[in-house]
XYZ file of C-alpha atoms in Angstrom:
367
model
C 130.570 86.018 47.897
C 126.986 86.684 48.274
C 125.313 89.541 49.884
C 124.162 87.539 52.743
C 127.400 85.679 53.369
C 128.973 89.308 53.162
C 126.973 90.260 55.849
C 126.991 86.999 57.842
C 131.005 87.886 57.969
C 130.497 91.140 59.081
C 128.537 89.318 62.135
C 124.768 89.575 61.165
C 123.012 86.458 60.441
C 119.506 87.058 58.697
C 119.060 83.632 58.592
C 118.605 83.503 62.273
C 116.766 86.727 62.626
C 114.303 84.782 59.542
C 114.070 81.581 62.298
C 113.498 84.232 64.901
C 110.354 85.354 63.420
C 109.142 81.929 63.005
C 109.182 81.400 66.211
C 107.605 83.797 67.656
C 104.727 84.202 64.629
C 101.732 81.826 66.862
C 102.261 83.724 69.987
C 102.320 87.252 68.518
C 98.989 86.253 65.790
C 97.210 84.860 68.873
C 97.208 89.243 70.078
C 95.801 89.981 66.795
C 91.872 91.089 66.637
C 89.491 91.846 63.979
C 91.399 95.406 64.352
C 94.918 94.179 63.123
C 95.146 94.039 59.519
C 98.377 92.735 57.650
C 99.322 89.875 60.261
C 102.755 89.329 61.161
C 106.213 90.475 58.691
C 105.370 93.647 57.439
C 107.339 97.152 57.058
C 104.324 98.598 59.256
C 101.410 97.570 61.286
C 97.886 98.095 60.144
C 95.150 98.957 63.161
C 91.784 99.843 62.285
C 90.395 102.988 64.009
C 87.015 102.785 62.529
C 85.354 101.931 65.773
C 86.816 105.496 67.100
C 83.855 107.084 65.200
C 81.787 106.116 67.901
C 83.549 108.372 70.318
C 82.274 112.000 70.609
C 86.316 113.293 70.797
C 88.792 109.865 70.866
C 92.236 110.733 71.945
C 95.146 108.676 71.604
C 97.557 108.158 74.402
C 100.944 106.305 74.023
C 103.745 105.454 76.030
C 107.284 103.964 75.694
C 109.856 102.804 77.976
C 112.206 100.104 78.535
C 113.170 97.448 81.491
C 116.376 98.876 82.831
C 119.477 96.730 84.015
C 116.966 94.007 85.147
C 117.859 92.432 82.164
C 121.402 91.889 82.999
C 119.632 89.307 85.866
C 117.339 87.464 82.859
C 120.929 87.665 80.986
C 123.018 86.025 84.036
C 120.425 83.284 84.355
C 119.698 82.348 80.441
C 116.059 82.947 81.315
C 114.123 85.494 78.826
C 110.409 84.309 79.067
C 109.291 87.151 81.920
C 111.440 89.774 80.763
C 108.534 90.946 78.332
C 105.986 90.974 80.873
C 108.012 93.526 82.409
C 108.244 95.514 79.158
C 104.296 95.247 78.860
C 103.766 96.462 82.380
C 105.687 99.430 82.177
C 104.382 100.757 78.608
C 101.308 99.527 78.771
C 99.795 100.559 82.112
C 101.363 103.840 81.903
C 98.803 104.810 79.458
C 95.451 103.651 81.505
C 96.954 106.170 83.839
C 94.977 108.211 81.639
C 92.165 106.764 81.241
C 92.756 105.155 77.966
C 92.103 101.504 76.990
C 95.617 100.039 75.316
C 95.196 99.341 71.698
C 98.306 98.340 70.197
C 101.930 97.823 71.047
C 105.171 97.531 69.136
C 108.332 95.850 70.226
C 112.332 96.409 69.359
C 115.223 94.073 70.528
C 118.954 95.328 69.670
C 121.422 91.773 70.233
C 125.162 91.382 69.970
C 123.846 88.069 67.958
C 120.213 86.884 67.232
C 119.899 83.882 68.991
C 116.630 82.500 67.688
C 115.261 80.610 70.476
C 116.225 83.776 73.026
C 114.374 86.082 70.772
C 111.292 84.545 70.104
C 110.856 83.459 74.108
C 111.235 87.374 74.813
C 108.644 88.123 71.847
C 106.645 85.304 73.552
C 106.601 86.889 77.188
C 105.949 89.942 75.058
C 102.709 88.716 73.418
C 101.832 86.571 76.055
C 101.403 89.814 78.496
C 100.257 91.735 75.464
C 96.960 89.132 75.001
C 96.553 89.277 78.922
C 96.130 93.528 78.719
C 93.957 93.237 75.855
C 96.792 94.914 73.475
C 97.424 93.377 69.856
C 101.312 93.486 69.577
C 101.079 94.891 65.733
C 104.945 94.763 64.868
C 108.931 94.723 66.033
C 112.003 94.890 65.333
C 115.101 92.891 66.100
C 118.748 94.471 65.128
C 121.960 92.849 65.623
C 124.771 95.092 66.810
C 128.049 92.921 66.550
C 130.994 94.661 67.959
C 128.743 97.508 69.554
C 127.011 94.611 72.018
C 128.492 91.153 73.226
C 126.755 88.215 71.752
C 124.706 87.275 74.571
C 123.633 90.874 75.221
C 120.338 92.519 74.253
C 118.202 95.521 75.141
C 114.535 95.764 74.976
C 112.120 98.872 74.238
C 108.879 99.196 73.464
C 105.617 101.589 72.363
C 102.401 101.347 72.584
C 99.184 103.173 72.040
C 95.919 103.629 73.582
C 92.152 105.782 72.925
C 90.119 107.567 75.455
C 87.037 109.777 75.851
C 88.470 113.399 75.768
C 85.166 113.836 78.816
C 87.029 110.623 80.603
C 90.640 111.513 80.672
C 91.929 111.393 84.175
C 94.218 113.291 85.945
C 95.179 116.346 88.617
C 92.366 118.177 87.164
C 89.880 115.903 88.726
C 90.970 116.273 92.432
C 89.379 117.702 94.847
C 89.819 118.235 98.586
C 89.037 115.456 100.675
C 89.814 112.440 97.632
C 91.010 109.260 99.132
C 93.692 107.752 98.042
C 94.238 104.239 97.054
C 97.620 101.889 97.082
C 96.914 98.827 94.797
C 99.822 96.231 95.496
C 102.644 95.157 93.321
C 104.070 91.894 92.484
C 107.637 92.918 94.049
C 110.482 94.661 92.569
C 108.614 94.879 88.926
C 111.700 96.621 86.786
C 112.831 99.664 88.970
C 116.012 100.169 90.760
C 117.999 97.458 89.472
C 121.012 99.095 89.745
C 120.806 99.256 93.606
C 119.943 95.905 93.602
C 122.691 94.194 91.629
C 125.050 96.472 93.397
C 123.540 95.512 96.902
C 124.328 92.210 96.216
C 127.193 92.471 94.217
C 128.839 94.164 97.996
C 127.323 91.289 99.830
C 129.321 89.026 97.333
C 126.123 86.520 96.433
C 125.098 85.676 92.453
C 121.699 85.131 91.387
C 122.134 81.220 91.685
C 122.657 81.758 95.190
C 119.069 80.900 97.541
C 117.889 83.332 100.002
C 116.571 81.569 103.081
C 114.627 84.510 103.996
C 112.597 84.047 100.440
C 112.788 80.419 100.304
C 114.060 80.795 96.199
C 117.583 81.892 94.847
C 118.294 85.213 94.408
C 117.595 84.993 90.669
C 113.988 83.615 91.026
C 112.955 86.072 93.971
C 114.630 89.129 91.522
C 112.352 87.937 88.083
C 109.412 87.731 89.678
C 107.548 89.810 86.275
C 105.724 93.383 87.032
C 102.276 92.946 87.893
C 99.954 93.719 85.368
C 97.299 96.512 85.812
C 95.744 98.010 82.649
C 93.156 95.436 81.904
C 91.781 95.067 85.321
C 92.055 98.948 85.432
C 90.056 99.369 82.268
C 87.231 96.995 83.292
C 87.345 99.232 86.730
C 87.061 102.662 84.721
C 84.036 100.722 82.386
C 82.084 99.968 85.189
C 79.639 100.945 87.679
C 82.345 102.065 89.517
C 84.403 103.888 87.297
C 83.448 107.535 87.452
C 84.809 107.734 91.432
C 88.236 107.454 89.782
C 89.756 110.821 89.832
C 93.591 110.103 88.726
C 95.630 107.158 88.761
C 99.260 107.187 88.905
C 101.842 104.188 87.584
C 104.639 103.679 90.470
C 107.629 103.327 88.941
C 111.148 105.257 87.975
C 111.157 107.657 91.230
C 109.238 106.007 93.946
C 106.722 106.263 96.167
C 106.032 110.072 96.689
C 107.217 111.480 92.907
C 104.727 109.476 91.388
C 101.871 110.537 93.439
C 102.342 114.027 93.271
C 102.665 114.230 89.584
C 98.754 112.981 89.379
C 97.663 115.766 92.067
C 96.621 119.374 91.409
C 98.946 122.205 92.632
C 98.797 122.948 96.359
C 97.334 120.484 96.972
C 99.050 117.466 99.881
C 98.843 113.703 101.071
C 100.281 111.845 103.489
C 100.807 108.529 102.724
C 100.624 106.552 105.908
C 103.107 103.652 106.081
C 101.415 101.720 108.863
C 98.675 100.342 106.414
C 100.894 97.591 104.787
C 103.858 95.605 105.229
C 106.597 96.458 102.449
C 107.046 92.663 100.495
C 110.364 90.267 101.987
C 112.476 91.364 99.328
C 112.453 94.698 100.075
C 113.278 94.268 103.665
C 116.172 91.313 102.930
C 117.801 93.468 100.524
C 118.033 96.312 102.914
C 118.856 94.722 105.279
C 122.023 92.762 103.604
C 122.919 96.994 102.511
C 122.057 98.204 106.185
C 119.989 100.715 105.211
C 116.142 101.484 105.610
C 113.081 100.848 104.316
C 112.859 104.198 104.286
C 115.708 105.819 102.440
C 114.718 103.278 99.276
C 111.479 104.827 99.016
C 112.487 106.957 96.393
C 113.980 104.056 94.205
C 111.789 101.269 94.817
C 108.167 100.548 95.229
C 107.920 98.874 98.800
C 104.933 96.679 97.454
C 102.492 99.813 95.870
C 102.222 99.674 92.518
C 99.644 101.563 91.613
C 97.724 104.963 92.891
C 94.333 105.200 92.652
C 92.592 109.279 93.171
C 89.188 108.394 94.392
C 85.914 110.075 95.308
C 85.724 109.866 99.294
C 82.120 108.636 98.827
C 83.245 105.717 96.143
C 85.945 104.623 98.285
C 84.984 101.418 99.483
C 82.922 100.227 96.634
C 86.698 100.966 94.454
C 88.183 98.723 96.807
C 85.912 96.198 96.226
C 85.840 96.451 92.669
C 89.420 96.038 92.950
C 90.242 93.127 94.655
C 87.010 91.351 92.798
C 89.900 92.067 89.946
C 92.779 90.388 91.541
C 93.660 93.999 92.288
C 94.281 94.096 96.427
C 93.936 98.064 97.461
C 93.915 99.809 99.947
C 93.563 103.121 101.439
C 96.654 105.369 102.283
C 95.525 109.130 102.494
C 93.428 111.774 101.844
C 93.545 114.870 99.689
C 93.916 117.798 101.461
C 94.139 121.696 100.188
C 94.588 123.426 102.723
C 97.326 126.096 103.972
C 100.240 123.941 105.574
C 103.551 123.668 106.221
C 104.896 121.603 103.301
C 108.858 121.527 104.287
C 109.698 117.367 103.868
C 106.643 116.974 101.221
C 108.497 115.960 97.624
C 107.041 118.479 94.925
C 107.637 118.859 91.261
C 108.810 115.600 90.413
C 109.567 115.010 86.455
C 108.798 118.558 85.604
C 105.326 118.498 86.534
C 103.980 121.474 88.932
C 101.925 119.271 90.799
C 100.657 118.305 94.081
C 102.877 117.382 97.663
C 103.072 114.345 99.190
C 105.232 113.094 101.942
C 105.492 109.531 103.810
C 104.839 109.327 107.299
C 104.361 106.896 110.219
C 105.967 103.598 110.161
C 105.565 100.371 108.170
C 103.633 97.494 109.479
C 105.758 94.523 110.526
């Protein structure tokens, strides 16, 4: 018996993982720039840094994260073409939260069994989202994990890395009294707080194939609608005319509403993020209302339709807005900055370890 067919018993088929590859080679070359060197197959991926000479003091930002148990939805309905866009969105634009302009990304898939046509449409979404940001997908990996995973399970991860001006990083730093902050609207659910949601309609006793009147798709469609994109719209923001009013910009994800703004403020510092200036997306309201709860007690776990913070220079407000939704970017203004002495008892401080700013919710949402 041959190494491979050893192997092949053992449940790993490199044949497949070979087809795999294949598959997905156009979409992932068509990320590549004059930058990648090496193409597509090799042990590493090659970027070229040269151009970083031209910075008075590059630094390089990265990021990595997953998708969470929104998968198991993709998994339920045999549809893996979006899924990547979600990885994309949540590594990728958590580095412009920095400032930084996304160079390069890498991708890894763990599989009970390599399926080649479900891997390469998940590289696909991957590359496809990848070209969008402006981010040259430089390399993966795929592992099969027979016995440890069921054969039509997988997991997805990814890392990516980005460059910016040490004299144009943002963050807390930046703030000052009297900033204005910005909500810049999400797509929907994007890939946080899956769990609730499976569970909240796993206790309402509907599937995925099931439609929602109330969203006019099934519950599957309304659930894989992919994250919203926001680094390369964000980048062309920070490179223009309008750029240096950014302050801080935060990616709303893992933790809500309030934890996400306050780690992007500077310490005693406070916002109030006043619900009345948008109306929270259908899904959000159908799904609490088939759990009976608020909109209010998910707005730790979901994002209620704000994707993205923007810190802005009181005087640059409006022309950010502008810029913004010129970029298929709708935004819109939530709060102000404030530093002085207050009571701060219901503000949410300290989230993720960082000693930043306060911010608390208040008000009610638009219907």
């Amino acid at each position: 018996m041959s190494a491979n067919s050893s192997y092949a018993a053992a449940g790993v088929d490199t044949a497949a993982g070979d087809l795999a590859v294949e598959l997905m080679k156009e979409a992932v070359s068509k990320t590549h720039g004059p930058n990648v060197l090496g193409g597509v197959g090799g042990f590493a991926g090659l970027f070229d840094l040269s151009f970083a000479k031209d910075y008075a003091r590059p630094l390089l930002a990265t990021s990595t994260d997953g998708v969470g148990t929104k998968i198991a939805i993709a998994q339920a309905l045999d549809v893996h073409d979006t899924i990547g866009q979600d990885l994309v969105g949540m590594v990728v634009d958590d580095i412009v939260v920095v400032g930084a302009k996304p160079l390069f990304m890498t991708d890894y898939i763990a599989c009970g069994k390599v399926v080649p046509d479900r891997i390469a449409a998940i590289v696909t979404g991957i590359a496809r989202a990848c070209a969008e940001t402006g981010t040259a997908l430089v390399g993966g990996e795929t592992a099969e994990h027979p016995g440890l995973m069921g054969v039509d399970d997988y997991d997805v991860a990814g890392a990516a890395v980005g460059v910016v001006e040490a004299d144009r990083l943002l963050g807390a730093e930046r703030v000052v009294d009297g900033d204005v902050v910005l909500a810049i609207a999400s797509s929907g659910l994007h890939s946080n707080g899956f769990s609730l949601v499976r569970h909240i309609l796993a206790g309402a006793g509907l599937s995925y194939t099931d439609a929602s009147p109330e969203l006019g798709t099934t519950w599957g469609e309304a659930l894989l609608e992919p994250t919203r994109l926001y680094s390369g719209p964000l980048v062309r923001l920070l490179e223009g005319e309008h750029g240096a009013a950014v302050h801080s910009l935060s990616h709303v994800t893992g933790g809500g509403i309030a934890a996400n703004l306050a780690r992007v403020l500077p310490r005693g510092s406070w916002v109030e993020v006043d619900r009345s200036t948008w109306s929270p997306q259908p899904v959000f309201r159908v799904l609490n209302d088939l759990a009976g709860t608020t909109l209010e007690s998910t707005e730790g776990t979901w994002n209620l339709g704000i994707g993205f913070f923007a810190v802005v220079g009181a005087d640059g407000a409006s022309d950010v807005i502008a810029a913004l939704d010129g970029l298929g970017l709708p935004a819109w203004q939530v709060g102000t900055v404030g530093t002085g002495a207050r009571d701060l008892a219901g503000f949410e401080q300290g989230a993720k370890g960082v000693d930043g700013g306060a911010v608390r919710l208040v008000g009610s949402y638009r219907d």
